[in-house]
Amino acid sequence: MEPPITALSCHDLTHRYGARTVLHPLSLALEPGTVTALLGPNGAGKSTLVRLLAGVTRPTGGDVRFGERALSALAPAERARTVALSGGEPELPFAWSALEVVLMARAPHLGRGRFEGAAELTLARDALRRAGAESLAERAITELSSGERQRVLVARALCQDTPCLLLDEPTSHQDPAHALRLGGELRALARAGRTVVCVLHDLTFAARIADRALLLASGRLLADGPPAEVLRAPTLEAAFGAPATVLAGPPLVVVFEPPAP
């Protein structure tokens, strides 16, 4: 018998910082076996949404569910075995090696009194390889460039081995080759039945790797659907406030023009 398909979903999810609403009521289901791109201008609510979906930030209203269970009802270790988040982490203050940082992701799977062994080391090294960071394994995290550090933190999320993987701007510091490599890895995870959600600013890259695009603006969902349907010039101009040209491709390419003075 095949395991049941379980979606990550939210229902009437809202969030405020003081009197300012940064995410208006939102309900959606994120299906296994898909890559979903969260798109929109700065301040649209993308990072807030991904942190709410990961259970890192508590919503002002509504809830997040994994299957029929509220994410907030899960014990921390169980939640960490369900959803992994990469992006927005604070600076790591100690000179741990990249391999040690990635190994930290195995803690929720080990339980009390258990320590990483050969199996965990193999998983961590494989995660570094998949993130394009295998050559960084023995280097101190404090000595890495922003792009190298970003790949190590993505590797840590991969090593967490969860059904749901949430990434906040995972390609923001990456060169084209590493970004494309990561895109291939995310597609492979989707083929394996994982739920993958990425905050992205590169709309052309999003169109290449995503099955679904959610376009946010001012904390509201402006468009939801396949990238080719969401990434249309009038919709993009409404979201970003700049004229856009969309070349249908393939690959689909989005070009923005400077807004009129």
Coordinates of N, CA and C in Angstrom, one line a residue, residues 100-109 156-157 159-161:
E100 N 30.1 20.0 10.2 CA 29.5 20.0 11.5 C 28.2 20.8 11.5
V101 N 28.1 21.9 10.8 CA 26.9 22.6 10.6 C 25.8 21.8 10.0
V102 N 26.1 21.1 9.0 CA 25.2 20.2 8.3 C 24.7 19.1 9.2
L103 N 25.6 18.5 9.9 CA 25.3 17.4 10.8 C 24.3 17.8 11.9
M104 N 24.2 19.1 12.2 CA 23.2 19.5 13.2 C 21.8 19.2 12.8
A105 N 21.6 19.1 11.5 CA 20.3 18.8 11.0 C 19.8 17.4 11.4
R106 N 20.7 16.5 11.8 CA 20.3 15.2 12.1 C 19.8 15.0 13.6
A107 N 20.0 16.1 14.4 CA 19.6 16.0 15.8 C 18.1 15.6 16.0
P108 N 17.1 16.1 15.3 CA 15.7 15.7 15.5 C 15.5 14.2 15.3
H109 N 16.4 13.6 14.5 CA 16.2 12.2 14.1 C 16.8 11.2 15.1
R156 N 22.3 21.9 4.9 CA 21.8 21.5 6.2 C 20.3 21.2 6.1
A157 N 19.5 22.0 5.4 CA 18.1 21.7 5.2 C 17.9 20.4 4.5
C159 N 19.8 17.8 4.5 CA 20.2 16.8 5.4 C 19.1 16.5 6.5
Q160 N 18.3 17.5 6.7 CA 17.2 17.3 7.7 C 16.2 16.3 7.2
D161 N 16.1 16.1 5.9 CA 15.4 15.0 5.3 C 13.9 15.0 5.7

